[in-house]
Amino acid sequence: MADLRIFSYLPNPRVWKATIAGRLCNVDVEVLGAKPAELKDWLWDFDAKLLSTDEKERYLADARVGRVGFKGGSLIKTDAFLSAHPFGTVPAAFSPDGSTGIFESNSIMRAVARLGEKRLPLYGRDPYEASRIDSFLDASLVFGRDTQLYLLALRGDDLPVDLHARAAEAFAVYLAGIEQALKPRRRYLVGEALSLADICFVAELCLFSNERPRRAALQKRGLPLVMSDDWGETFPAASAHLARLAEHPAFAPDVRPYLQKLQSLAA
Ligand SMILES: N[C@@H](CCC(=O)N[C@@H](CS)C(=O)NCC(=O)O)C(=O)O
């Protein structure tokens, strides 16, 4: 039995926060799920599974209306799922017996770090470091929230211009903070070692890289990519940090194929 089970649409960079931390501190993370469009046919539950048409009929009472990313769609979330995950979102993590639900990808990642803290202190070496890591995780959540609707809107035909402006502002603010934190020539965001702050940064930027293949659609509307081709010139330390960690053995299995796919879609 794994130390933690996660259900999500896949691939999802927010799930990697936990899988990368798990590789680093030797915590067994089990991941269940499927492509976003397929999750409407899944049972959202600790025992998440693909349902046959007949099985779906039996769960009609558990059909709920999706809100973010699945807006307006019908999702089959059991009462037990909503009890464990009151906001009804994925990634959704569970303790091995399913009794405790952990939601918000940063908190799921913290759970992994706590489970593996004796092997590697990814969540800081003292209360001050841990709290500074929390500061980065909070800033990353604000970035993630401010850009989420933009990324979701890019999947459709109708992109409100104000979402682009809000995402551009969020990107500039977040990257400026990361750049500043890495000065002068710091190897990690907090202290002298890799921490949850670095993992979270990589995952959020990879998620934001979903903007890249939408360049043509943006151009049609007269809008530039927020994560422009020369973003590394504006934020050299942050972009070097991302490039270096993408090749790290604990990150590469998740990050490399994902970025390669986005690159080929953008070409
Ligand atoms: N800040 C959250 C974001 C989670 C979130 O918004 N998930 C959306 C998918 S992108 C969801 O599960 N939506 C379920 C629904 O629409 O009912 C995290 O980092 O985990």
mmCIF file of C-alpha atoms and ligand atoms in Angstrom:
data_model
loop_
_atom_site.group_PDB
_atom_site.id
_atom_site.type_symbol
_atom_site.label_atom_id
_atom_site.label_comp_id
_atom_site.label_asym_id
_atom_site.label_seq_id
_atom_site.Cartn_x
_atom_site.Cartn_y
_atom_site.Cartn_z
ATOM 1 C CA MET A 1 0.000 0.000 0.000
ATOM 2 C CA ALA A 2 1.352 3.440 -0.965
ATOM 3 C CA ASP A 3 2.026 6.169 1.624
ATOM 4 C CA LEU A 4 -0.299 8.527 -0.232
ATOM 5 C CA ARG A 5 -2.823 8.113 -3.045
ATOM 6 C CA ILE A 6 -3.571 10.956 -5.457
ATOM 7 C CA PHE A 7 -6.438 11.181 -7.927
ATOM 8 C CA SER A 8 -6.222 13.791 -10.685
ATOM 9 C CA TYR A 9 -6.466 14.529 -14.362
ATOM 10 C CA LEU A 10 -3.140 13.570 -15.941
ATOM 11 C CA PRO A 11 -0.601 14.726 -16.705
ATOM 12 C CA ASN A 12 -0.875 17.506 -14.146
ATOM 13 C CA PRO A 13 2.248 19.443 -13.057
ATOM 14 C CA ARG A 14 0.545 20.087 -9.720
ATOM 15 C CA VAL A 15 0.648 16.330 -9.054
ATOM 16 C CA TRP A 16 4.415 16.382 -9.669
ATOM 17 C CA LYS A 17 4.876 18.508 -6.581
ATOM 18 C CA ALA A 18 4.124 15.300 -4.683
ATOM 19 C CA THR A 19 5.809 12.830 -7.033
ATOM 20 C CA ILE A 20 9.041 14.846 -7.167
ATOM 21 C CA ALA A 21 9.074 15.239 -3.375
ATOM 22 C CA GLY A 22 8.310 11.508 -3.082
ATOM 23 C CA ARG A 23 11.311 10.571 -5.228
ATOM 24 C CA LEU A 24 13.547 12.849 -3.189
ATOM 25 C CA CYS A 25 12.538 11.663 0.267
ATOM 26 C CA ASN A 26 11.558 8.123 -0.614
ATOM 27 C CA VAL A 27 7.818 8.328 -0.036
ATOM 28 C CA ASP A 28 5.633 6.048 -2.134
ATOM 29 C CA VAL A 29 3.044 8.155 -3.989
ATOM 30 C CA GLU A 30 0.355 6.340 -5.989
ATOM 31 C CA VAL A 31 -1.257 8.336 -8.793
ATOM 32 C CA LEU A 32 -4.642 7.471 -10.316
ATOM 33 C CA GLY A 33 -6.433 9.278 -13.114
ATOM 34 C CA ALA A 34 -6.724 9.949 -16.819
ATOM 35 C CA LYS A 35 -6.802 12.728 -19.403
ATOM 36 C CA PRO A 36 -8.959 15.729 -18.412
ATOM 37 C CA ALA A 37 -11.724 14.881 -20.898
ATOM 38 C CA GLU A 38 -11.962 11.332 -19.541
ATOM 39 C CA LEU A 39 -12.557 12.272 -15.902
ATOM 40 C CA LYS A 40 -16.262 12.749 -16.565
ATOM 41 C CA ASP A 41 -16.456 8.963 -16.897
ATOM 42 C CA TRP A 42 -14.513 8.342 -13.669
ATOM 43 C CA LEU A 43 -15.779 7.808 -10.177
ATOM 44 C CA TRP A 44 -14.311 10.639 -8.087
ATOM 45 C CA ASP A 45 -13.589 8.686 -4.915
ATOM 46 C CA PHE A 46 -10.789 7.175 -2.856
ATOM 47 C CA ASP A 47 -11.348 4.096 -5.036
ATOM 48 C CA ALA A 48 -11.306 6.218 -8.174
ATOM 49 C CA LYS A 49 -11.994 4.213 -11.329
ATOM 50 C CA LEU A 50 -13.254 4.403 -14.887
ATOM 51 C CA LEU A 51 -16.959 3.557 -14.938
ATOM 52 C CA SER A 52 -18.745 1.599 -17.637
ATOM 53 C CA THR A 53 -21.973 3.104 -19.038
ATOM 54 C CA ASP A 54 -24.022 0.727 -16.848
ATOM 55 C CA GLU A 55 -22.045 1.617 -13.754
ATOM 56 C CA LYS A 56 -22.496 5.319 -14.466
ATOM 57 C CA GLU A 57 -26.275 4.828 -14.393
ATOM 58 C CA ARG A 58 -25.953 3.534 -10.841
ATOM 59 C CA TYR A 59 -24.135 6.667 -9.711
ATOM 60 C CA LEU A 60 -26.572 9.209 -11.176
ATOM 61 C CA ALA A 61 -27.333 10.563 -7.696
ATOM 62 C CA ASP A 62 -23.644 11.446 -7.305
ATOM 63 C CA ALA A 63 -23.493 13.594 -10.443
ATOM 64 C CA ARG A 64 -22.298 17.139 -9.614
ATOM 65 C CA VAL A 65 -21.732 20.176 -11.783
ATOM 66 C CA GLY A 66 -18.034 20.995 -12.370
ATOM 67 C CA ARG A 67 -16.846 24.498 -11.529
ATOM 68 C CA VAL A 68 -13.176 25.061 -12.436
ATOM 69 C CA GLY A 69 -11.628 23.423 -15.482
ATOM 70 C CA PHE A 70 -14.693 21.188 -15.791
ATOM 71 C CA LYS A 71 -17.119 24.110 -15.728
ATOM 72 C CA GLY A 72 -20.707 23.076 -16.390
ATOM 73 C CA GLY A 73 -19.780 19.430 -16.994
ATOM 74 C CA SER A 74 -21.193 16.525 -15.013
ATOM 75 C CA LEU A 75 -18.735 14.824 -12.649
ATOM 76 C CA ILE A 76 -19.482 11.812 -10.487
ATOM 77 C CA LYS A 77 -18.236 12.705 -7.024
ATOM 78 C CA THR A 78 -19.271 10.405 -4.207
ATOM 79 C CA ASP A 79 -20.435 11.770 -0.841
ATOM 80 C CA ALA A 80 -17.293 10.231 0.664
ATOM 81 C CA PHE A 81 -15.167 12.134 -1.846
ATOM 82 C CA LEU A 82 -16.840 15.421 -0.950
ATOM 83 C CA SER A 83 -16.494 14.651 2.738
ATOM 84 C CA ALA A 84 -12.738 14.150 2.247
ATOM 85 C CA HIS A 85 -12.494 16.972 -0.313
ATOM 86 C CA PRO A 86 -15.024 19.669 0.553
ATOM 87 C CA PHE A 87 -14.002 21.883 -2.389
ATOM 88 C CA GLY A 88 -14.354 18.905 -4.736
ATOM 89 C CA THR A 89 -11.085 19.577 -6.576
ATOM 90 C CA VAL A 90 -8.239 17.548 -8.034
ATOM 91 C CA PRO A 91 -5.469 16.772 -7.356
ATOM 92 C CA ALA A 92 -7.115 14.980 -4.436
ATOM 93 C CA ALA A 93 -4.904 13.056 -2.032
ATOM 94 C CA PHE A 94 -5.843 10.443 0.555
ATOM 95 C CA SER A 95 -4.130 8.769 3.483
ATOM 96 C CA PRO A 96 -3.584 5.034 2.808
ATOM 97 C CA ASP A 97 -6.923 4.011 4.395
ATOM 98 C CA GLY A 98 -8.808 6.822 2.634
ATOM 99 C CA SER A 99 -9.922 8.387 5.919
ATOM 100 C CA THR A 100 -8.079 11.691 5.500
ATOM 101 C CA GLY A 101 -8.410 13.821 2.401
ATOM 102 C CA ILE A 102 -5.701 16.341 1.594
ATOM 103 C CA PHE A 103 -6.440 18.985 -1.014
ATOM 104 C CA GLU A 104 -4.506 21.881 -2.602
ATOM 105 C CA SER A 105 -1.391 20.636 -4.379
ATOM 106 C CA ASN A 106 0.957 22.563 -2.078
ATOM 107 C CA SER A 107 -0.553 20.874 0.969
ATOM 108 C CA ILE A 108 -0.362 17.480 -0.732
ATOM 109 C CA MET A 109 3.330 18.132 -1.351
ATOM 110 C CA ARG A 110 3.777 19.168 2.296
ATOM 111 C CA ALA A 111 2.206 15.856 3.346
ATOM 112 C CA VAL A 112 4.838 13.973 1.331
ATOM 113 C CA ALA A 113 7.644 16.062 2.852
ATOM 114 C CA ARG A 114 6.330 15.416 6.363
ATOM 115 C CA LEU A 115 6.122 11.674 5.691
ATOM 116 C CA GLY A 116 9.720 11.659 4.455
ATOM 117 C CA GLU A 117 11.273 14.321 6.676
ATOM 118 C CA LYS A 118 13.640 11.892 8.408
ATOM 119 C CA ARG A 119 15.161 10.964 5.059
ATOM 120 C CA LEU A 120 15.397 14.509 3.644
ATOM 121 C CA PRO A 121 14.242 17.787 5.223
ATOM 122 C CA LEU A 122 12.508 19.194 2.128
ATOM 123 C CA TYR A 123 10.303 21.349 4.342
ATOM 124 C CA GLY A 124 13.197 23.215 5.971
ATOM 125 C CA ARG A 125 15.503 22.491 8.853
ATOM 126 C CA ASP A 126 13.838 24.701 11.458
ATOM 127 C CA PRO A 127 10.580 26.638 11.960
ATOM 128 C CA TYR A 128 12.040 29.736 10.314
ATOM 129 C CA GLU A 129 13.087 27.906 7.154
ATOM 130 C CA ALA A 130 9.780 26.027 7.042
ATOM 131 C CA SER A 131 7.897 29.307 7.309
ATOM 132 C CA ARG A 132 10.003 30.910 4.575
ATOM 133 C CA ILE A 133 9.191 27.910 2.390
ATOM 134 C CA ASP A 134 5.499 28.530 3.190
ATOM 135 C CA SER A 135 5.983 32.121 2.038
ATOM 136 C CA PHE A 136 7.097 30.888 -1.392
ATOM 137 C CA LEU A 137 4.271 28.357 -1.521
ATOM 138 C CA ASP A 138 1.721 31.073 -0.746
ATOM 139 C CA ALA A 139 3.205 33.355 -3.427
ATOM 140 C CA SER A 140 3.089 30.419 -5.868
ATOM 141 C CA LEU A 141 -0.560 29.753 -5.050
ATOM 142 C CA VAL A 142 -1.421 33.394 -5.745
ATOM 143 C CA PHE A 143 0.409 33.098 -9.097
ATOM 144 C CA GLY A 144 -1.401 29.826 -9.831
ATOM 145 C CA ARG A 145 -4.774 31.307 -8.982
ATOM 146 C CA ASP A 146 -4.205 34.520 -10.936
ATOM 147 C CA THR A 147 -3.222 32.580 -14.054
ATOM 148 C CA GLN A 148 -5.573 29.578 -13.824
ATOM 149 C CA LEU A 149 -8.538 31.167 -15.618
ATOM 150 C CA TYR A 150 -6.224 32.469 -18.364
ATOM 151 C CA LEU A 151 -4.787 28.989 -19.009
ATOM 152 C CA LEU A 152 -8.257 27.458 -19.018
ATOM 153 C CA ALA A 153 -9.591 30.152 -21.366
ATOM 154 C CA LEU A 154 -6.711 29.479 -23.794
ATOM 155 C CA ARG A 155 -8.220 26.027 -24.410
ATOM 156 C CA GLY A 156 -11.334 27.635 -25.913
ATOM 157 C CA ASP A 157 -12.022 30.225 -28.602
ATOM 158 C CA ASP A 158 -13.023 33.097 -26.391
ATOM 159 C CA LEU A 159 -10.191 34.709 -24.426
ATOM 160 C CA PRO A 160 -11.220 37.807 -22.490
ATOM 161 C CA VAL A 161 -8.416 40.390 -22.845
ATOM 162 C CA ASP A 162 -8.515 41.204 -19.134
ATOM 163 C CA LEU A 163 -7.503 37.601 -18.306
ATOM 164 C CA HIS A 164 -4.385 38.036 -20.452
ATOM 165 C CA ALA A 165 -3.524 41.312 -18.700
ATOM 166 C CA ARG A 166 -4.048 39.744 -15.272
ATOM 167 C CA ALA A 167 -1.858 36.766 -16.164
ATOM 168 C CA ALA A 168 0.881 39.058 -17.515
ATOM 169 C CA GLU A 169 0.866 41.052 -14.283
ATOM 170 C CA ALA A 170 0.900 37.877 -12.146
ATOM 171 C CA PHE A 171 3.791 36.419 -14.172
ATOM 172 C CA ALA A 172 5.846 39.616 -13.864
ATOM 173 C CA VAL A 173 5.262 39.879 -10.093
ATOM 174 C CA TYR A 174 5.958 36.191 -9.370
ATOM 175 C CA LEU A 175 9.078 35.956 -11.537
ATOM 176 C CA ALA A 176 10.474 39.216 -10.150
ATOM 177 C CA GLY A 177 10.226 37.742 -6.646
ATOM 178 C CA ILE A 178 11.849 34.457 -7.667
ATOM 179 C CA GLU A 179 14.615 36.335 -9.512
ATOM 180 C CA GLN A 180 15.277 38.495 -6.476
ATOM 181 C CA ALA A 181 15.362 35.463 -4.161
ATOM 182 C CA LEU A 182 17.983 33.762 -6.321
ATOM 183 C CA LYS A 183 20.335 36.771 -6.203
ATOM 184 C CA PRO A 184 23.282 36.834 -5.903
ATOM 185 C CA ARG A 185 23.964 33.426 -7.408
ATOM 186 C CA ARG A 186 21.943 31.434 -4.876
ATOM 187 C CA ARG A 187 21.439 27.791 -5.789
ATOM 188 C CA TYR A 188 18.079 27.381 -4.060
ATOM 189 C CA LEU A 189 15.164 29.566 -3.070
ATOM 190 C CA VAL A 190 15.428 28.819 0.653
ATOM 191 C CA GLY A 191 18.614 28.062 2.569
ATOM 192 C CA GLU A 192 21.394 25.972 1.096
ATOM 193 C CA ALA A 193 19.383 22.973 -0.089
ATOM 194 C CA LEU A 194 16.592 21.991 -2.437
ATOM 195 C CA SER A 195 13.194 22.496 -0.813
ATOM 196 C CA LEU A 196 9.455 22.450 -1.502
ATOM 197 C CA ALA A 197 9.786 26.074 -2.655
ATOM 198 C CA ASP A 198 11.949 25.007 -5.625
ATOM 199 C CA ILE A 199 9.683 22.070 -6.485
ATOM 200 C CA CYS A 200 6.594 24.259 -6.446
ATOM 201 C CA PHE A 201 8.249 26.906 -8.641
ATOM 202 C CA VAL A 202 9.159 24.318 -11.290
ATOM 203 C CA ALA A 203 5.674 22.760 -11.283
ATOM 204 C CA GLU A 204 3.865 26.096 -11.596
ATOM 205 C CA LEU A 205 6.107 27.300 -14.446
ATOM 206 C CA CYS A 206 5.673 24.015 -16.311
ATOM 207 C CA LEU A 207 1.927 24.389 -15.968
ATOM 208 C CA PHE A 208 2.152 27.942 -17.258
ATOM 209 C CA SER A 209 4.190 26.670 -20.232
ATOM 210 C CA ASN A 210 0.851 25.402 -21.586
ATOM 211 C CA GLU A 211 0.558 28.906 -22.958
ATOM 212 C CA ARG A 212 3.307 28.215 -25.560
ATOM 213 C CA PRO A 213 1.322 26.136 -28.061
ATOM 214 C CA ARG A 214 -1.368 28.873 -28.102
ATOM 215 C CA ARG A 215 0.923 31.484 -29.643
ATOM 216 C CA ALA A 216 -0.969 31.585 -32.964
ATOM 217 C CA ALA A 217 -4.361 31.939 -31.285
ATOM 218 C CA LEU A 218 -3.007 34.791 -29.174
ATOM 219 C CA GLN A 219 -1.422 36.471 -32.191
ATOM 220 C CA LYS A 220 -4.791 36.415 -33.990
ATOM 221 C CA ARG A 221 -6.112 38.518 -31.148
ATOM 222 C CA GLY A 222 -3.081 40.801 -31.240
ATOM 223 C CA LEU A 223 -1.778 39.484 -27.922
ATOM 224 C CA PRO A 224 1.797 38.347 -27.156
ATOM 225 C CA LEU A 225 2.799 35.278 -25.178
ATOM 226 C CA VAL A 226 3.042 36.217 -21.493
ATOM 227 C CA MET A 227 5.982 33.796 -21.116
ATOM 228 C CA SER A 228 7.698 35.348 -24.119
ATOM 229 C CA ASP A 229 10.639 33.805 -25.990
ATOM 230 C CA ASP A 230 12.998 36.176 -24.181
ATOM 231 C CA TRP A 231 11.585 35.767 -20.659
ATOM 232 C CA GLY A 232 14.952 34.258 -19.685
ATOM 233 C CA GLU A 233 16.658 37.542 -20.493
ATOM 234 C CA THR A 234 14.352 39.426 -18.162
ATOM 235 C CA PHE A 235 14.619 36.774 -15.444
ATOM 236 C CA PRO A 236 17.977 35.022 -16.043
ATOM 237 C CA ALA A 237 18.386 33.457 -12.603
ATOM 238 C CA ALA A 238 14.821 32.116 -12.547
ATOM 239 C CA SER A 239 15.080 30.639 -16.036
ATOM 240 C CA ALA A 240 18.462 29.047 -15.267
ATOM 241 C CA HIS A 241 16.977 27.609 -12.057
ATOM 242 C CA LEU A 242 14.116 26.060 -14.020
ATOM 243 C CA ALA A 243 16.459 24.663 -16.685
ATOM 244 C CA ARG A 244 18.817 23.172 -14.093
ATOM 245 C CA LEU A 245 16.074 21.551 -12.017
ATOM 246 C CA ALA A 246 14.307 20.183 -15.111
ATOM 247 C CA GLU A 247 17.373 17.964 -15.605
ATOM 248 C CA HIS A 248 17.561 16.875 -11.945
ATOM 249 C CA PRO A 249 16.947 13.094 -11.677
ATOM 250 C CA ALA A 250 13.982 13.579 -9.326
ATOM 251 C CA PHE A 251 12.331 16.117 -11.646
ATOM 252 C CA ALA A 252 13.223 14.869 -15.119
ATOM 253 C CA PRO A 253 10.852 11.857 -15.301
ATOM 254 C CA ASP A 254 7.872 14.219 -14.974
ATOM 255 C CA VAL A 255 9.197 17.468 -16.415
ATOM 256 C CA ARG A 256 11.182 16.404 -19.488
ATOM 257 C CA PRO A 257 8.503 14.569 -21.492
ATOM 258 C CA TYR A 258 5.924 17.219 -20.645
ATOM 259 C CA LEU A 259 8.053 20.152 -21.815
ATOM 260 C CA GLN A 260 9.168 18.192 -24.885
ATOM 261 C CA LYS A 261 5.530 17.605 -25.827
ATOM 262 C CA LEU A 262 4.649 21.279 -25.350
ATOM 263 C CA GLN A 263 7.661 22.232 -27.457
ATOM 264 C CA SER A 264 6.580 19.940 -30.293
ATOM 265 C CA LEU A 265 3.017 21.299 -30.123
ATOM 266 C CA ALA A 266 4.365 24.834 -30.243
ATOM 267 C CA ALA A 267 6.657 24.187 -33.231
HETATM 268 N N1 LIG B 1 -5.092 25.472 -6.269
HETATM 269 C C1 LIG B 1 -5.562 24.115 -6.503
HETATM 270 C C2 LIG B 1 -6.234 24.050 -7.859
HETATM 271 C C3 LIG B 1 -7.176 22.862 -7.939
HETATM 272 C C4 LIG B 1 -8.270 23.079 -8.981
HETATM 273 O O1 LIG B 1 -8.750 24.207 -9.225
HETATM 274 N N2 LIG B 1 -8.683 21.968 -9.636
HETATM 275 C C5 LIG B 1 -9.754 22.027 -10.624
HETATM 276 C C6 LIG B 1 -9.246 21.543 -11.967
HETATM 277 S S1 LIG B 1 -8.068 22.660 -12.647
HETATM 278 C C7 LIG B 1 -10.864 21.054 -10.229
HETATM 279 O O2 LIG B 1 -10.590 20.050 -9.598
HETATM 280 N N3 LIG B 1 -12.120 21.314 -10.595
HETATM 281 C C8 LIG B 1 -13.200 20.432 -10.217
HETATM 282 C C9 LIG B 1 -14.556 20.939 -10.638
HETATM 283 O O3 LIG B 1 -14.641 21.780 -11.559
HETATM 284 O O4 LIG B 1 -15.557 20.469 -10.086
HETATM 285 C C10 LIG B 1 -4.372 23.142 -6.372
HETATM 286 O O5 LIG B 1 -3.233 23.592 -6.485
HETATM 287 O O6 LIG B 1 -4.594 21.948 -6.107
#
